[in-house]
mmCIF file with all atom_site columns, C-alpha atoms in Angstrom:
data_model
loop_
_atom_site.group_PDB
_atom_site.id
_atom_site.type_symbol
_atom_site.label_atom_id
_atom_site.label_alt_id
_atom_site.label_comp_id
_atom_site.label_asym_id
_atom_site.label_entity_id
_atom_site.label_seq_id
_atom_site.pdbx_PDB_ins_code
_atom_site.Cartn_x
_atom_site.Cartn_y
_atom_site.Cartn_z
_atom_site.occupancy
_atom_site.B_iso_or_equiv
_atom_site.pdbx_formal_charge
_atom_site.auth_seq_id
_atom_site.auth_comp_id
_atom_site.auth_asym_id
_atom_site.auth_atom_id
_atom_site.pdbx_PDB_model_num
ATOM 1   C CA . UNK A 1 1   ? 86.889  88.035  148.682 1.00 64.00 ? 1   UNK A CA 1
ATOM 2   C CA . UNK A 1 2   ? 85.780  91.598  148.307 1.00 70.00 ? 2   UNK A CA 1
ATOM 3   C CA . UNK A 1 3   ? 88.546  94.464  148.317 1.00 70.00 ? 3   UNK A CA 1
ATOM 4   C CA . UNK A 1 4   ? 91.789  91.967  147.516 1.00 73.00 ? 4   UNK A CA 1
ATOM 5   C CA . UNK A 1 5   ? 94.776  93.177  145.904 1.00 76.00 ? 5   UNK A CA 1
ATOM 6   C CA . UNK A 1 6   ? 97.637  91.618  144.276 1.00 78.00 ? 6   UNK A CA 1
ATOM 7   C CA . UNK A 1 7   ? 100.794 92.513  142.680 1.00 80.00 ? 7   UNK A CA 1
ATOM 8   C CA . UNK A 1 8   ? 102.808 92.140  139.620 1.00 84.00 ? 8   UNK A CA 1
ATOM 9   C CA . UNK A 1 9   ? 105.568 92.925  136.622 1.00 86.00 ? 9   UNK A CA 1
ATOM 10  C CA . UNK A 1 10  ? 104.191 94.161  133.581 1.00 88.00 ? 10  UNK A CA 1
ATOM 11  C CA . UNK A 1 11  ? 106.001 91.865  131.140 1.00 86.00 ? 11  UNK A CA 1
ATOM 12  C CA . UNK A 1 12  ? 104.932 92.820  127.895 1.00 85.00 ? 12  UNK A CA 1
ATOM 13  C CA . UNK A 1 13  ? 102.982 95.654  126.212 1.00 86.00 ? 13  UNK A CA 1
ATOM 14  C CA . UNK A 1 14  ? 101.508 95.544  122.411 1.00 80.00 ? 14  UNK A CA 1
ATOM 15  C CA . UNK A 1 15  ? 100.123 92.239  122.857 1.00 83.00 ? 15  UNK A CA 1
ATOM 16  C CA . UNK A 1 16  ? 97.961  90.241  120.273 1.00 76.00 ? 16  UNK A CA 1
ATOM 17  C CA . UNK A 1 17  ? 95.899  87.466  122.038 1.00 77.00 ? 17  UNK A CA 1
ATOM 18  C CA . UNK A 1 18  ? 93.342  85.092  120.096 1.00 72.00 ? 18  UNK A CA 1
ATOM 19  C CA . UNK A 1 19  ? 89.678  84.988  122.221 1.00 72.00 ? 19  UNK A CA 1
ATOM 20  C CA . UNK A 1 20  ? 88.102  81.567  122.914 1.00 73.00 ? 20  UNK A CA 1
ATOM 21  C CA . UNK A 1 21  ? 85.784  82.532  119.743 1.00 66.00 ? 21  UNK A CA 1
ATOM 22  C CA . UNK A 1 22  ? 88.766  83.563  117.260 1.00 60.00 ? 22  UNK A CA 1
ATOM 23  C CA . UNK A 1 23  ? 88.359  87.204  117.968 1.00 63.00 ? 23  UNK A CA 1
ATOM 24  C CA . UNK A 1 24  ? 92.101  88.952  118.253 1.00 63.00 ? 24  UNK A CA 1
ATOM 25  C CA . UNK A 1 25  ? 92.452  91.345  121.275 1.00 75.00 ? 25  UNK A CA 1
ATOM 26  C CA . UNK A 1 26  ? 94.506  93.635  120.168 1.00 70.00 ? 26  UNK A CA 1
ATOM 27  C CA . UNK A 1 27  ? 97.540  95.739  122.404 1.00 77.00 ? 27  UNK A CA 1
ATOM 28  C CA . UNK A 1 28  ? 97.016  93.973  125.523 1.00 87.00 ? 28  UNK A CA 1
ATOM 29  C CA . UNK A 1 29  ? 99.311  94.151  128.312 1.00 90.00 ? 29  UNK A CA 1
ATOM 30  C CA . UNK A 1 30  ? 100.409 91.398  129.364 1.00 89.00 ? 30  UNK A CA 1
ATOM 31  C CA . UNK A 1 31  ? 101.603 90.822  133.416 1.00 88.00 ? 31  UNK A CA 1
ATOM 32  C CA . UNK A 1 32  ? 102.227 88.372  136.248 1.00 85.00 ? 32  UNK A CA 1
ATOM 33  C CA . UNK A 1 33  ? 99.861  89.995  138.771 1.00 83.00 ? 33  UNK A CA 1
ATOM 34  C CA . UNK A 1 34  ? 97.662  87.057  139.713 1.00 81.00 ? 34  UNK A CA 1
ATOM 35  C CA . UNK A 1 35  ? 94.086  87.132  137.676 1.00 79.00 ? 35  UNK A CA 1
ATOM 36  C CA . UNK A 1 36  ? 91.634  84.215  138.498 1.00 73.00 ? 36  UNK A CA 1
ATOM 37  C CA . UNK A 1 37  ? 88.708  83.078  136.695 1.00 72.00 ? 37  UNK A CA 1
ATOM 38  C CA . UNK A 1 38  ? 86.043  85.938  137.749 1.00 72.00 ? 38  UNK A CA 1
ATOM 39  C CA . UNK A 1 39  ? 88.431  88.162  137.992 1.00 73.00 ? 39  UNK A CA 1
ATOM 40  C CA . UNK A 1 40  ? 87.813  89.787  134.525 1.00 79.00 ? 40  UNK A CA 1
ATOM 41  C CA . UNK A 1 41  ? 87.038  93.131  134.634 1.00 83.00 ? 41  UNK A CA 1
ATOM 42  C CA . UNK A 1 42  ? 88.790  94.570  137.738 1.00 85.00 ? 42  UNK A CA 1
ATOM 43  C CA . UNK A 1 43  ? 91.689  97.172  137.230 1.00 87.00 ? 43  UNK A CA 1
ATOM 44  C CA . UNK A 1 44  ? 95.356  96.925  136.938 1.00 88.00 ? 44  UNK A CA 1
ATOM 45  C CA . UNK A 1 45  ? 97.039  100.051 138.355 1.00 89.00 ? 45  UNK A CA 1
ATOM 46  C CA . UNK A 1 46  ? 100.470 101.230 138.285 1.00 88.00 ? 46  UNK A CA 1
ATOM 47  C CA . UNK A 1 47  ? 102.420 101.752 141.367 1.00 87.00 ? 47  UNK A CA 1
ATOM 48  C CA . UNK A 1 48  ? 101.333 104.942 141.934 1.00 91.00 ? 48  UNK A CA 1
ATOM 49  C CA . UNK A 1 49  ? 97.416  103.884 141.513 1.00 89.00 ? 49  UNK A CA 1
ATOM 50  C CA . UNK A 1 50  ? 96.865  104.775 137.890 1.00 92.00 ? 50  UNK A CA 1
ATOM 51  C CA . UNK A 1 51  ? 94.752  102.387 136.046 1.00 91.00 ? 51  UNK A CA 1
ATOM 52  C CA . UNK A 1 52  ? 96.608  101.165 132.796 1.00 90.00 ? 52  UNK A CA 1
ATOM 53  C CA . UNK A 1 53  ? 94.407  98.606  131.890 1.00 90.00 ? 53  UNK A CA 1
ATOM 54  C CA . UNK A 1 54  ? 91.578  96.316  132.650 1.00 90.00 ? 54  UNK A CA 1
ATOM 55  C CA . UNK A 1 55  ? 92.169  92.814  133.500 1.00 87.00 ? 55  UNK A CA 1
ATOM 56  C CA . UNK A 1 56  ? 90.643  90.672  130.454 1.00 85.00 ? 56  UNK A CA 1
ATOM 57  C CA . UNK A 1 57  ? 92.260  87.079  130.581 1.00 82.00 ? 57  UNK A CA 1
ATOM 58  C CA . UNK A 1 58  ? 94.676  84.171  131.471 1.00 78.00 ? 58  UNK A CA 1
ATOM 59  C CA . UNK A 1 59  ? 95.809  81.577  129.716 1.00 76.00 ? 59  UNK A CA 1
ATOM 60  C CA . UNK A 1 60  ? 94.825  78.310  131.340 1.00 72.00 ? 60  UNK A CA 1
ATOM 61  C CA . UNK A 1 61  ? 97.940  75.692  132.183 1.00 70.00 ? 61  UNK A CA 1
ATOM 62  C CA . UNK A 1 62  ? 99.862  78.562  132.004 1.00 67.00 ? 62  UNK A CA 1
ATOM 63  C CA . UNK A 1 63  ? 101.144 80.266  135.052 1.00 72.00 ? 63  UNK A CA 1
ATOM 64  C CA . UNK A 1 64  ? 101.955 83.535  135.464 1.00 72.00 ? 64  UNK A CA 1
ATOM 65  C CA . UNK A 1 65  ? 100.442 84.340  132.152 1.00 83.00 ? 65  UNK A CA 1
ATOM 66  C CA . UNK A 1 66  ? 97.611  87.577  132.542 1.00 86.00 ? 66  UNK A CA 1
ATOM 67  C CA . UNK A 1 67  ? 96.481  89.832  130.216 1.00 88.00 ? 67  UNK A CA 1
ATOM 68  C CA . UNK A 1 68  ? 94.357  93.374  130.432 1.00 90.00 ? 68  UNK A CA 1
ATOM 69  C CA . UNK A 1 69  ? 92.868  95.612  128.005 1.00 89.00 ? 69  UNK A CA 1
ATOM 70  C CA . UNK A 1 70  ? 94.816  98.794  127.880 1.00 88.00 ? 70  UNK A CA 1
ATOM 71  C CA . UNK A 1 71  ? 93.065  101.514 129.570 1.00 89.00 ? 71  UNK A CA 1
ATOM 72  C CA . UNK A 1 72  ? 93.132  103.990 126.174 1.00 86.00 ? 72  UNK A CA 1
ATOM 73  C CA . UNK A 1 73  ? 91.329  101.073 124.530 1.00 83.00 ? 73  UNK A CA 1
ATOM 74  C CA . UNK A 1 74  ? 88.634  100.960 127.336 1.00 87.00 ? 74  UNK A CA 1
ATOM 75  C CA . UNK A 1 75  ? 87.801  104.766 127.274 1.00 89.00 ? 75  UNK A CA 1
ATOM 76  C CA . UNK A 1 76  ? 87.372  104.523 123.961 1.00 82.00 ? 76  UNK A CA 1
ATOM 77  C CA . UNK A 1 77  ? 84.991  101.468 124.328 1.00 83.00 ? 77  UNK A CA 1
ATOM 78  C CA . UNK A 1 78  ? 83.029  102.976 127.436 1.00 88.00 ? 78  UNK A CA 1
ATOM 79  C CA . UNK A 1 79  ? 82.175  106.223 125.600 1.00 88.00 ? 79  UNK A CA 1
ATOM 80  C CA . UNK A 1 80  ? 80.656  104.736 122.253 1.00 81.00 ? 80  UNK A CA 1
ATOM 81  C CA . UNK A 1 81  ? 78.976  102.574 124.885 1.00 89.00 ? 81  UNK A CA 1
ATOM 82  C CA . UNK A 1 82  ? 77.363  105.341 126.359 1.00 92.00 ? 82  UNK A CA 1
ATOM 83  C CA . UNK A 1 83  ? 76.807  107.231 123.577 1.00 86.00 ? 83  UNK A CA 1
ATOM 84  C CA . UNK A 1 84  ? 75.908  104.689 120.549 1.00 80.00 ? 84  UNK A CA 1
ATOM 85  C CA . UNK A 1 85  ? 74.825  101.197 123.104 1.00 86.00 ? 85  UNK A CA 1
ATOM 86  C CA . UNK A 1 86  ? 77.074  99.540  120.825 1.00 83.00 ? 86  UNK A CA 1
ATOM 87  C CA . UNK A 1 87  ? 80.960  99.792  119.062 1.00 79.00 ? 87  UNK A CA 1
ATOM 88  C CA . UNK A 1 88  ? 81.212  99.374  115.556 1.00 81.00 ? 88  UNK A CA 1
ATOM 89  C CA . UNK A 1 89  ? 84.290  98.895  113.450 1.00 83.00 ? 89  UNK A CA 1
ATOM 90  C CA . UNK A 1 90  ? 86.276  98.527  110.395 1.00 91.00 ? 90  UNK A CA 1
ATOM 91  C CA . UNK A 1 91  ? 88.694  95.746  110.744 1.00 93.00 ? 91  UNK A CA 1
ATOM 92  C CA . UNK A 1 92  ? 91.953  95.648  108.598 1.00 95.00 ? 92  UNK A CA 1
ATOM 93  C CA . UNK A 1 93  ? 92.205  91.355  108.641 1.00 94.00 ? 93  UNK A CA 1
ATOM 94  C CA . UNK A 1 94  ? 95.440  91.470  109.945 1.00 95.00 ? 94  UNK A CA 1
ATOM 95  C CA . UNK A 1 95  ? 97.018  90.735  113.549 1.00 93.00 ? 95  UNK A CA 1
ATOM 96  C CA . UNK A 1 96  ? 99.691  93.032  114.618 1.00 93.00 ? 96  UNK A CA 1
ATOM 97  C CA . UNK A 1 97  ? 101.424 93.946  117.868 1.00 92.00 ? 97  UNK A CA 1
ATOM 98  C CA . UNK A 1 98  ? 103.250 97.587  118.845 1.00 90.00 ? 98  UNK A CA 1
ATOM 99  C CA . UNK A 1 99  ? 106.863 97.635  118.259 1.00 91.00 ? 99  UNK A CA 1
ATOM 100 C CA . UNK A 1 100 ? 109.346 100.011 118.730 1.00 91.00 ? 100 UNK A CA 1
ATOM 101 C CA . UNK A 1 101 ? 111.495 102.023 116.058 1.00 90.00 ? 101 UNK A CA 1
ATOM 102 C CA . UNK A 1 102 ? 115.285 101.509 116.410 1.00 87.00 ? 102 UNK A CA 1
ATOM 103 C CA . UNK A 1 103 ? 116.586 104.970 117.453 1.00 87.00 ? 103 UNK A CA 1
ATOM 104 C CA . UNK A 1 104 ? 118.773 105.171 113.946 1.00 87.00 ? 104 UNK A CA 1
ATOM 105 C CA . UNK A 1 105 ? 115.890 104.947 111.734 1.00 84.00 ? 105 UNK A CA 1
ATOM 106 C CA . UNK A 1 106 ? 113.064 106.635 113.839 1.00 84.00 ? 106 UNK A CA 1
ATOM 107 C CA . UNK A 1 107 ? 115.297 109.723 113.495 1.00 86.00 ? 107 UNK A CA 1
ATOM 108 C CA . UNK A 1 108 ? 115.654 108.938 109.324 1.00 85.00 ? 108 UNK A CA 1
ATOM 109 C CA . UNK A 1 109 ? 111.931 108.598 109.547 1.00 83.00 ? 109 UNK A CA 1
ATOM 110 C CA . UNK A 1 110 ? 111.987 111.985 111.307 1.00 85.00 ? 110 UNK A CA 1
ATOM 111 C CA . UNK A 1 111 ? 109.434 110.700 113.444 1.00 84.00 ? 111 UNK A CA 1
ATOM 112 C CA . UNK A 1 112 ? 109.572 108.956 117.476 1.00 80.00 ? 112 UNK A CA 1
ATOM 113 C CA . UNK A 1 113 ? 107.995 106.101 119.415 1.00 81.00 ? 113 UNK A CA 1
ATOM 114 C CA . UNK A 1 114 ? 106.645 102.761 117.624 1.00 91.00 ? 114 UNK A CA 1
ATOM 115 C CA . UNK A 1 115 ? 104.552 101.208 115.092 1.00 94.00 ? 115 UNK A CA 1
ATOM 116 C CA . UNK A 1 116 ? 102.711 98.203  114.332 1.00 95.00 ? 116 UNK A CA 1
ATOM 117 C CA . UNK A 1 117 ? 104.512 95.116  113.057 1.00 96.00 ? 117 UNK A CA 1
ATOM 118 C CA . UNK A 1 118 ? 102.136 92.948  111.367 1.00 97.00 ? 118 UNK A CA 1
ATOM 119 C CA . UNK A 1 119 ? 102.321 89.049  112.761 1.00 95.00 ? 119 UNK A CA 1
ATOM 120 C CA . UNK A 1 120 ? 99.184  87.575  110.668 1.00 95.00 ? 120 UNK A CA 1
ATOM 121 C CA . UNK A 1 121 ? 97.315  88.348  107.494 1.00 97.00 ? 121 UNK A CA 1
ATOM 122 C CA . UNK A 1 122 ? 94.099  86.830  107.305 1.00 95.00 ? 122 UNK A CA 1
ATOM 123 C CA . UNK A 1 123 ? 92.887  85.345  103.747 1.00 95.00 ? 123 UNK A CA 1
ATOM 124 C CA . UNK A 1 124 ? 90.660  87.098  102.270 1.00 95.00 ? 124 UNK A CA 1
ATOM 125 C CA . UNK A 1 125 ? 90.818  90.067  104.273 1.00 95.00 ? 125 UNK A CA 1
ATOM 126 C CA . UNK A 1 126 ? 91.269  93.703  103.230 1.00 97.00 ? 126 UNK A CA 1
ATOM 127 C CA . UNK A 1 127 ? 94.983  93.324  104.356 1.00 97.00 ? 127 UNK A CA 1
ATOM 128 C CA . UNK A 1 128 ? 95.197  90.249  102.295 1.00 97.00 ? 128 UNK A CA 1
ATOM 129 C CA . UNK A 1 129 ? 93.714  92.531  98.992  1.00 96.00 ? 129 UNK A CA 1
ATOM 130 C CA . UNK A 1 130 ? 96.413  95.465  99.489  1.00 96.00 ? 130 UNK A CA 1
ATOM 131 C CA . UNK A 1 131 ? 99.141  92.734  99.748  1.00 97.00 ? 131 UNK A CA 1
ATOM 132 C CA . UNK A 1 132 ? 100.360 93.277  103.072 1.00 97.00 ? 132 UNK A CA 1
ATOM 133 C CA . UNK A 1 133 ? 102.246 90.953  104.570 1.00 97.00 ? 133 UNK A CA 1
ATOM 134 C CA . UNK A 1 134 ? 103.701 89.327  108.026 1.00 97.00 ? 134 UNK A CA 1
ATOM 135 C CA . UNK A 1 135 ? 106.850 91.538  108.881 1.00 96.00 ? 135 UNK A CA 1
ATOM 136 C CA . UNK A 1 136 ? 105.737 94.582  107.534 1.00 97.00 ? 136 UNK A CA 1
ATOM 137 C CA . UNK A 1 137 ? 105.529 97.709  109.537 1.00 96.00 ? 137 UNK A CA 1
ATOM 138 C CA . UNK A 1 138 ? 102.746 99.865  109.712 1.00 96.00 ? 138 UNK A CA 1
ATOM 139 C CA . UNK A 1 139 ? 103.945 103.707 110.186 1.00 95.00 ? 139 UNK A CA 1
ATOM 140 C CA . UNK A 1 140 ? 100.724 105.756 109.065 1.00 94.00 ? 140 UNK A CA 1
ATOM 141 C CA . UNK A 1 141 ? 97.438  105.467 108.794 1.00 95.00 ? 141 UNK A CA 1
ATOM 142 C CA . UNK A 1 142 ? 95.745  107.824 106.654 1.00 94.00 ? 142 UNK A CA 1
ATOM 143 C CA . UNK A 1 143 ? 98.377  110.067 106.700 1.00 92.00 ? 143 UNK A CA 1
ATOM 144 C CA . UNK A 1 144 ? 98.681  110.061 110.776 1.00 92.00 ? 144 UNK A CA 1
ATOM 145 C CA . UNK A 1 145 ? 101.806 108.167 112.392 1.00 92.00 ? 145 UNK A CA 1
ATOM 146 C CA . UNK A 1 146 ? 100.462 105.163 114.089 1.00 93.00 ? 146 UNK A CA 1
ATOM 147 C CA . UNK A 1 147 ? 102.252 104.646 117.358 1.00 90.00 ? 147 UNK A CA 1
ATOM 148 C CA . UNK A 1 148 ? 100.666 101.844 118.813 1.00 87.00 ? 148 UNK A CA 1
ATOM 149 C CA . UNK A 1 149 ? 98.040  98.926  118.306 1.00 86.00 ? 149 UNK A CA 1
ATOM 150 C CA . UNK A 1 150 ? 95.462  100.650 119.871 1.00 78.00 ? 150 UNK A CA 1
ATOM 151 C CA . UNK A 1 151 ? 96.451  103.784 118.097 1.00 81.00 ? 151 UNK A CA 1
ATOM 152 C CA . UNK A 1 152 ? 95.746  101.978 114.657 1.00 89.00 ? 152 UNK A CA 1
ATOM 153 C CA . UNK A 1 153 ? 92.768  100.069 116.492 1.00 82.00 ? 153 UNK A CA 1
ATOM 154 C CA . UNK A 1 154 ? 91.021  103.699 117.083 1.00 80.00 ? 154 UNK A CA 1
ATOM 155 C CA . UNK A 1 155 ? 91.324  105.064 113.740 1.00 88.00 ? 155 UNK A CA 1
ATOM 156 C CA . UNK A 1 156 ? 89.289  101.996 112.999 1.00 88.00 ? 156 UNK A CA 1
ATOM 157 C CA . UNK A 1 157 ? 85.891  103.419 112.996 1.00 84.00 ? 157 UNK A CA 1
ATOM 158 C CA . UNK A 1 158 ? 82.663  102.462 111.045 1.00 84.00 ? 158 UNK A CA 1
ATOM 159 C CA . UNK A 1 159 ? 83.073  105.563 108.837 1.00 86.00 ? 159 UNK A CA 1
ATOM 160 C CA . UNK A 1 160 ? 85.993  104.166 107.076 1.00 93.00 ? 160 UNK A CA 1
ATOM 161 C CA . UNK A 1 161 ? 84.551  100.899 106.093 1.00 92.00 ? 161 UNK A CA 1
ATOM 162 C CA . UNK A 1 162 ? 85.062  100.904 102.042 1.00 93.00 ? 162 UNK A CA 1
ATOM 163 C CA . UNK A 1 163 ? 87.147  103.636 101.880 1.00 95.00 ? 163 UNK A CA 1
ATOM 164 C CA . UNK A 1 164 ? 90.349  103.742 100.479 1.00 96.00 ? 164 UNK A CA 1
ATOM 165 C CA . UNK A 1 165 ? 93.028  104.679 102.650 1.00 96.00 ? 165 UNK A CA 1
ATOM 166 C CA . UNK A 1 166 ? 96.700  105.237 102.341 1.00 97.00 ? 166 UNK A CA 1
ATOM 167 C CA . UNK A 1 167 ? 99.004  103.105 104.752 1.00 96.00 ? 167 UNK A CA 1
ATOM 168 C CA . UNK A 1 168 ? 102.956 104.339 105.412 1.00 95.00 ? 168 UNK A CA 1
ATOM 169 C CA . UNK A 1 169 ? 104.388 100.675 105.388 1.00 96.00 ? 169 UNK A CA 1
ATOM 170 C CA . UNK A 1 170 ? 108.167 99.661  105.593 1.00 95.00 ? 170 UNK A CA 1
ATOM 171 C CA . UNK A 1 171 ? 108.950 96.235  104.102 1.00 95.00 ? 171 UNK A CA 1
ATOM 172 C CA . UNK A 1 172 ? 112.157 95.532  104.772 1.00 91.00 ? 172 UNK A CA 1
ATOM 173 C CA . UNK A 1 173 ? 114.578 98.661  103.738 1.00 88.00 ? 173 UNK A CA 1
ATOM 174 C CA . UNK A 1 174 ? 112.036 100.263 101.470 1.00 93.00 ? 174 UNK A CA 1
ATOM 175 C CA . UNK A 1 175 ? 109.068 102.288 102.290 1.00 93.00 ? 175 UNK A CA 1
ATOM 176 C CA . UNK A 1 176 ? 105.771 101.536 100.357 1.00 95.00 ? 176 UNK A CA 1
ATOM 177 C CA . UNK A 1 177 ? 102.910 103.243 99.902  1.00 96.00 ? 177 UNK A CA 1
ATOM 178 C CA . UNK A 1 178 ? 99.689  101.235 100.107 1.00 96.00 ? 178 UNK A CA 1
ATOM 179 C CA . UNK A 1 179 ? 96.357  101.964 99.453  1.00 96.00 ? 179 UNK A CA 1
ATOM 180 C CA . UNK A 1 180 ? 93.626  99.823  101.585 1.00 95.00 ? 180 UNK A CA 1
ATOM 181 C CA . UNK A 1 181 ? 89.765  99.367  102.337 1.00 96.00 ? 181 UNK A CA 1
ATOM 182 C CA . UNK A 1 182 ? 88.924  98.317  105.521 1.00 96.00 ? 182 UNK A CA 1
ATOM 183 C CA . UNK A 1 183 ? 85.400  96.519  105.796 1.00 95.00 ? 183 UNK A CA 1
ATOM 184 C CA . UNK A 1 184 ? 82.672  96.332  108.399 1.00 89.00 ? 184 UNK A CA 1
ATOM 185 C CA . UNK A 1 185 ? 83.467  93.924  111.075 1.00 82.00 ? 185 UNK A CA 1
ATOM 186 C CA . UNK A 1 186 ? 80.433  91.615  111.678 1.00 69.00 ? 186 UNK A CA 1
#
């Protein structure tokens, strides 16, 4: 049916999800609004009609259980489509999903909002080499405060591949300082 609308809770934000071919989709946002197979690709708006995302995928047996790409994320994928036909990118071998800071230490960071907790290191990967590990919290990238998922996920360009680049990362109590080459993803 042409021109249907449905409505939903958005549960979740910061999402990691694992694609059918072992791809992670990173800082999804994850809802109840009803998504069907086909469905992919339509919009999911706020309640005053703002997109925020675009729907992506369920998870079969599951009900209630949709996810979309956040709208940030598609800009940024739409315009190096139109400008490049393709999207290239560094990739850091790690899964990781937005979290936010407690209020205490944000302010002894002297800085606001989130970060990304990593969930998964992959073996082998350039996350893997700079000895990152699950837990850890990313804070900057490069010298820039990463925020978000997709905040990390568009500093991620080709450019970087090889480079050596600084990550803010709190383990624990302690801050470290680690330096890290993200490589060309395939």
């Amino acid at each position: 049916f042409q021109a249907t609308v449905t409505a939903g809770i958005v549960s979740a934000l910061g999402r990691t999800l694992r694609s059918p071919n072992g791809r992670l989709i990173e800082s999804v946002v994850q809802t109840d609004a009803p998504l069907n197979p086909g469905n992919s690709g339509g919009a999911l708006a706020d309640g005053k009609g703002r997109i925020i995302g675009i729907n992506t995928a369920i998870i079969g047996g599951a009900q209630g259980l949709c996810f979309a790409i956040g709208a940030d994320t598609a800009v940024d994928v739409a315009s190096r489509l139109m400008a490049d036909g393709k999207v290239r990118r560094s990739r850091l071998g790690l899964g990781g999903q937005t979290t936010l800071l407690d209020a205490r230490l944000a302010a002894r960071l002297r800085r606001e909002g989130g970060a990304v907790m990593v969930s998964e290191v992959q073996d082998g990967g350039p996350a893997a080499f700079a000895g990152l590990q699950p837990g850890d919290v990313i804070l900057a990238f490069a010298g820039d405060p990463v925020l978000s998922v997709d905040d990390l996920h568009r500093r991620l360009t080709a450019e970087i591949a090889g480079r050596s680049v600084p990550l803010q990362v709190m383990r624990g109590a302690h801050i470290l300082n680690v330096d890290l080459r993200p490589e060309l993803d395939a």
